[in-house]
PDB file of C-alpha atoms in Angstrom:
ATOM      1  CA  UNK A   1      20.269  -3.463   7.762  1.00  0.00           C
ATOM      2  CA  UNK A   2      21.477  -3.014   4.154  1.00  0.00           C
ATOM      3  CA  UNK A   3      19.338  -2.901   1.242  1.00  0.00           C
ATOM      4  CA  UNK A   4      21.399  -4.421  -1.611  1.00  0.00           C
ATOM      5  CA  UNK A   5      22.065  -7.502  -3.863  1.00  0.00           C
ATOM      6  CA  UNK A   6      24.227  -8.667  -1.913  1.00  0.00           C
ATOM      7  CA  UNK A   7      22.195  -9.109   1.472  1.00  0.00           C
ATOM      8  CA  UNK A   8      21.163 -12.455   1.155  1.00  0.00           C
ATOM      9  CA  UNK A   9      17.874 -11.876   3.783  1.00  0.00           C
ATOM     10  CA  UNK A  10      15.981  -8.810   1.997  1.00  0.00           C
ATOM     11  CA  UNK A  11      18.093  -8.235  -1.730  1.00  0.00           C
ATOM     12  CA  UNK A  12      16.024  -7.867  -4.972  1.00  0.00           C
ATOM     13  CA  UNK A  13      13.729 -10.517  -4.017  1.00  0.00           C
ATOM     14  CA  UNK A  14      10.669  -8.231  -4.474  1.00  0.00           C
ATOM     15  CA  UNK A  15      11.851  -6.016  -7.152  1.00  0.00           C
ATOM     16  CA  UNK A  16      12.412  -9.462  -9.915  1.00  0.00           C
ATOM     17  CA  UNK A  17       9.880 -11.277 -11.291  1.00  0.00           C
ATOM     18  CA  UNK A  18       9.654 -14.681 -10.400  1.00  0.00           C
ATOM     19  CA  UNK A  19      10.201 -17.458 -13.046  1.00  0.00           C
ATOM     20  CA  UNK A  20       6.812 -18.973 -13.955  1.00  0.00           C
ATOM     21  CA  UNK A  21       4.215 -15.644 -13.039  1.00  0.00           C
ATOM     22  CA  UNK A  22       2.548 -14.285 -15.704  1.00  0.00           C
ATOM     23  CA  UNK A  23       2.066 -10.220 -15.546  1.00  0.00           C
ATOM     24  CA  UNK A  24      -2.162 -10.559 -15.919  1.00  0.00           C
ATOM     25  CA  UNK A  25      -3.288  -8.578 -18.818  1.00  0.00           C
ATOM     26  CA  UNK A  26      -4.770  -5.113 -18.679  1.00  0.00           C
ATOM     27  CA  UNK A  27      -8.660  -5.163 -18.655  1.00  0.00           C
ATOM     28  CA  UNK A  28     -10.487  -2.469 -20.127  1.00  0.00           C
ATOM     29  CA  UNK A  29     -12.872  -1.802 -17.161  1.00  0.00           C
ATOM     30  CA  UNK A  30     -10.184  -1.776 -14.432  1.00  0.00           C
ATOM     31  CA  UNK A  31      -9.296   1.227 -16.039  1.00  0.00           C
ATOM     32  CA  UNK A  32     -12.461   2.719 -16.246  1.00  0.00           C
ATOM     33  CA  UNK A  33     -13.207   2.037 -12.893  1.00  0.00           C
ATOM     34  CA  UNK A  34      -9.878   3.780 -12.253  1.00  0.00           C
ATOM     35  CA  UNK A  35     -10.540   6.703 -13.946  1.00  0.00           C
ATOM     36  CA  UNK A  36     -13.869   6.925 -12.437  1.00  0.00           C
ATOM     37  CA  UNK A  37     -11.877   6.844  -8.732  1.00  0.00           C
ATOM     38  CA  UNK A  38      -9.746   9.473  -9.999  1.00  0.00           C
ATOM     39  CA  UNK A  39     -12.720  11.800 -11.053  1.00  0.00           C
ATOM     40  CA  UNK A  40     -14.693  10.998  -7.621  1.00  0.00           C
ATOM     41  CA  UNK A  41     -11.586  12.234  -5.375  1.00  0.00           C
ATOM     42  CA  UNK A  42     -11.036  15.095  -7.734  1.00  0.00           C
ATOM     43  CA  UNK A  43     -14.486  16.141  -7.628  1.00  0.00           C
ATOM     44  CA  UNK A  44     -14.523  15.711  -3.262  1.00  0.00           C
ATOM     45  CA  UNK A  45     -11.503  17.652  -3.188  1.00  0.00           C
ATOM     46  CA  UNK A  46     -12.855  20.526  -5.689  1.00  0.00           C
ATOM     47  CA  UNK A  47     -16.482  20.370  -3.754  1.00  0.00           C
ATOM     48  CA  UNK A  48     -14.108  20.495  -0.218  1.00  0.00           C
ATOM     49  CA  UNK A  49     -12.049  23.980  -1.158  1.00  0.00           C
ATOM     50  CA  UNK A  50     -15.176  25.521  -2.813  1.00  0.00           C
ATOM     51  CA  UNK A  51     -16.883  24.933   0.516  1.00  0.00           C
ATOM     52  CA  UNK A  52     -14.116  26.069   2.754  1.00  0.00           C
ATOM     53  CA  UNK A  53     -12.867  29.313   0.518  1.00  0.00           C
ATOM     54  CA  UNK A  54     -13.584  31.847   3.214  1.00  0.00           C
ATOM     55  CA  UNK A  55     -10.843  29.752   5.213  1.00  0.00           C
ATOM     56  CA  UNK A  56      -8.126  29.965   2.514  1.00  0.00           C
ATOM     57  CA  UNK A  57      -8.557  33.733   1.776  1.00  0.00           C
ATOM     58  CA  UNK A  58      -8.253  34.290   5.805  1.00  0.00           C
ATOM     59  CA  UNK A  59      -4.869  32.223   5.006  1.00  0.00           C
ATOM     60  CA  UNK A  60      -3.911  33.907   2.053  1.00  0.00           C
ATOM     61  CA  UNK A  61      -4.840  37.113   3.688  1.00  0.00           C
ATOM     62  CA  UNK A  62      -2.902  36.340   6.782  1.00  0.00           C
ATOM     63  CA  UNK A  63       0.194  35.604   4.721  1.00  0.00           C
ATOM     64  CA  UNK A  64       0.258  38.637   2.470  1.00  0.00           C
ATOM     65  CA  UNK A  65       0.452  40.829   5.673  1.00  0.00           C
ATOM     66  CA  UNK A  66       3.076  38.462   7.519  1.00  0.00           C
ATOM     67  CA  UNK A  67       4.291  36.199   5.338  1.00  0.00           C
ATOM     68  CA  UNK A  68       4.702  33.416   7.717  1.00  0.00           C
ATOM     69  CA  UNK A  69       2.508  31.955  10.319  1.00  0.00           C
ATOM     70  CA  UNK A  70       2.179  28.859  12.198  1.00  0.00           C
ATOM     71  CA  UNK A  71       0.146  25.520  12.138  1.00  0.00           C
ATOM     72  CA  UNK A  72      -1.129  26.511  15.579  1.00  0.00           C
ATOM     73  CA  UNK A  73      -2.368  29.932  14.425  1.00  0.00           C
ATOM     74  CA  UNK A  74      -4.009  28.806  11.260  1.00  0.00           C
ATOM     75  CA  UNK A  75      -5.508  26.048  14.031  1.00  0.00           C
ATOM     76  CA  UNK A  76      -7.067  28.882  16.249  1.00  0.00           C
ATOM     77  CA  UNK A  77      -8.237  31.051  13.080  1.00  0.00           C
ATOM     78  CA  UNK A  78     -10.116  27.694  11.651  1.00  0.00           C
ATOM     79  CA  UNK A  79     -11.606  26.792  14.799  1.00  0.00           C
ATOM     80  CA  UNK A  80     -13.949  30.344  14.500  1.00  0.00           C
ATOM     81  CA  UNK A  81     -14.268  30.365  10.956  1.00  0.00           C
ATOM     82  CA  UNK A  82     -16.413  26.481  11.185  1.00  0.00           C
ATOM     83  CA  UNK A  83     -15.045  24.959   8.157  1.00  0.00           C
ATOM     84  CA  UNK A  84     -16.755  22.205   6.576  1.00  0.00           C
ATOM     85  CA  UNK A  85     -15.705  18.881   7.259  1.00  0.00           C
ATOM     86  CA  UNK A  86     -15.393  15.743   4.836  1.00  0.00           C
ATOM     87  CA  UNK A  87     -17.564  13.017   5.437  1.00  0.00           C
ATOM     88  CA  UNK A  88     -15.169   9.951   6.807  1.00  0.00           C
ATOM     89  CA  UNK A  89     -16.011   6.932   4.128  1.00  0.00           C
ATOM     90  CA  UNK A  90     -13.986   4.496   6.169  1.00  0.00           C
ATOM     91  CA  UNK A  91     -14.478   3.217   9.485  1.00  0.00           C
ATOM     92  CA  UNK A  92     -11.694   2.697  11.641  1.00  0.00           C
ATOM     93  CA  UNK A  93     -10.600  -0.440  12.420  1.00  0.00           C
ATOM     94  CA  UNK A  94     -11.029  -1.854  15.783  1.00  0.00           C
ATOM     95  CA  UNK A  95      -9.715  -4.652  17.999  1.00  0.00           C
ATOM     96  CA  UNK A  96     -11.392  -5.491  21.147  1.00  0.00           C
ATOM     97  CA  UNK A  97      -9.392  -7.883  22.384  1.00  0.00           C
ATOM     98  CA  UNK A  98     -11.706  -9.451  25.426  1.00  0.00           C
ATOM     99  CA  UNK A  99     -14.489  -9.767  22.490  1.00  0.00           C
ATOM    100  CA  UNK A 100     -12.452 -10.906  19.192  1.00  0.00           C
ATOM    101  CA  UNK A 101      -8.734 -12.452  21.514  1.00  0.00           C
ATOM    102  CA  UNK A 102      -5.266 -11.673  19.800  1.00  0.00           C
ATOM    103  CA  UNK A 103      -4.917 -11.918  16.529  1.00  0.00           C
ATOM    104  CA  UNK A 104      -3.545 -15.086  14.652  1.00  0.00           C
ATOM    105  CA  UNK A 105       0.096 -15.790  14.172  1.00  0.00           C
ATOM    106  CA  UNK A 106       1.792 -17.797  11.902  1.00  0.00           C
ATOM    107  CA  UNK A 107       4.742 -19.593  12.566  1.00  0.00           C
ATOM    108  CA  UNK A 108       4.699 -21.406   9.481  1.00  0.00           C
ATOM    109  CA  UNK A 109       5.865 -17.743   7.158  1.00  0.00           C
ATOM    110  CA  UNK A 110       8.867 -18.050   4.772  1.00  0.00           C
ATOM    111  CA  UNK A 111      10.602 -14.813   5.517  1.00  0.00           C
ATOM    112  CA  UNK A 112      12.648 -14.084   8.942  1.00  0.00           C
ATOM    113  CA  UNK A 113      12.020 -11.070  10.852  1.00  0.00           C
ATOM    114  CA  UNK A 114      14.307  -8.131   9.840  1.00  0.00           C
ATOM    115  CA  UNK A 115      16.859  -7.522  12.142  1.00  0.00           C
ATOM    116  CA  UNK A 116      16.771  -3.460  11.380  1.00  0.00           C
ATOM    117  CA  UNK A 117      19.452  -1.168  13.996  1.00  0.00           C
ATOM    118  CA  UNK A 118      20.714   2.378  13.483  1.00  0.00           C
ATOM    119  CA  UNK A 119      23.738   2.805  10.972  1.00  0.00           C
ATOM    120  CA  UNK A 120      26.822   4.045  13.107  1.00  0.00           C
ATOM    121  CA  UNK A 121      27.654   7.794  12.642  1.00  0.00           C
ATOM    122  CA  UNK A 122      30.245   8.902  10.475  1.00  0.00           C
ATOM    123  CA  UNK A 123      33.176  10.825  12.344  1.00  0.00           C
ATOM    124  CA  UNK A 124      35.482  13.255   9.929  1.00  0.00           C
TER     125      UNK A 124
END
């Protein structure tokens, strides 16, 4: 599948604006709340490395001797060194399908599915 103007399917559909949509104006308190999301990871991510700091000088340490090492090494060294997990705020979302059935389908959509294959490979 080609992404282009010319593909009549896919194109620049989503990248114009459509005739009649008015961009909604900016409100003061969406960017405060923004902000406030911004400051709330930033803080969970400083509180996160403060807590696990014995784990990045063993890392730090580790590559000053060797200068490389591998995911499965730093994996092993973690696993003794009990770092301190985040707290998961979102709960994964489930599907039983005996209790809830499939989920709904709409036949009634605008779009067509894609029809997406591999590009053929250039030969020099």
């Amino acid at each position: 599948m080609v992404i282009s103007p010319q593909n009549s399917r896919l194109g620049l559909t989503s990248l114009t604006k459509r005739v009649g949509h008015v961009d909604r104006p900016a409100s003061p308190d969406g960017e405060l709340i923004r902000y406030r999301y911004i400051e709330e990871t930033e803080e969970l991510a400083t509180n996160g490395l403060t807590n696990n700091r014995h784990i990045l000088d063993m890392i730090t340490k580790e590559l000053l001797e060797k200068s490389r090492i591998t995911g499965l090494e730093v994996e092993k060294k973690i696993k003794d060194l009990s770092p301190v997990m985040f707290e998961d705020f979102v709960k994964p979302f489930q599907i039983d399908l005996e209790q809830d059935g499939p989920l709904p389908h709409n036949d009634k959509l605008r779009y067509k599915p894609l029809d997406i294959y591999p590009a053929p490979l250039h030969r020099c």
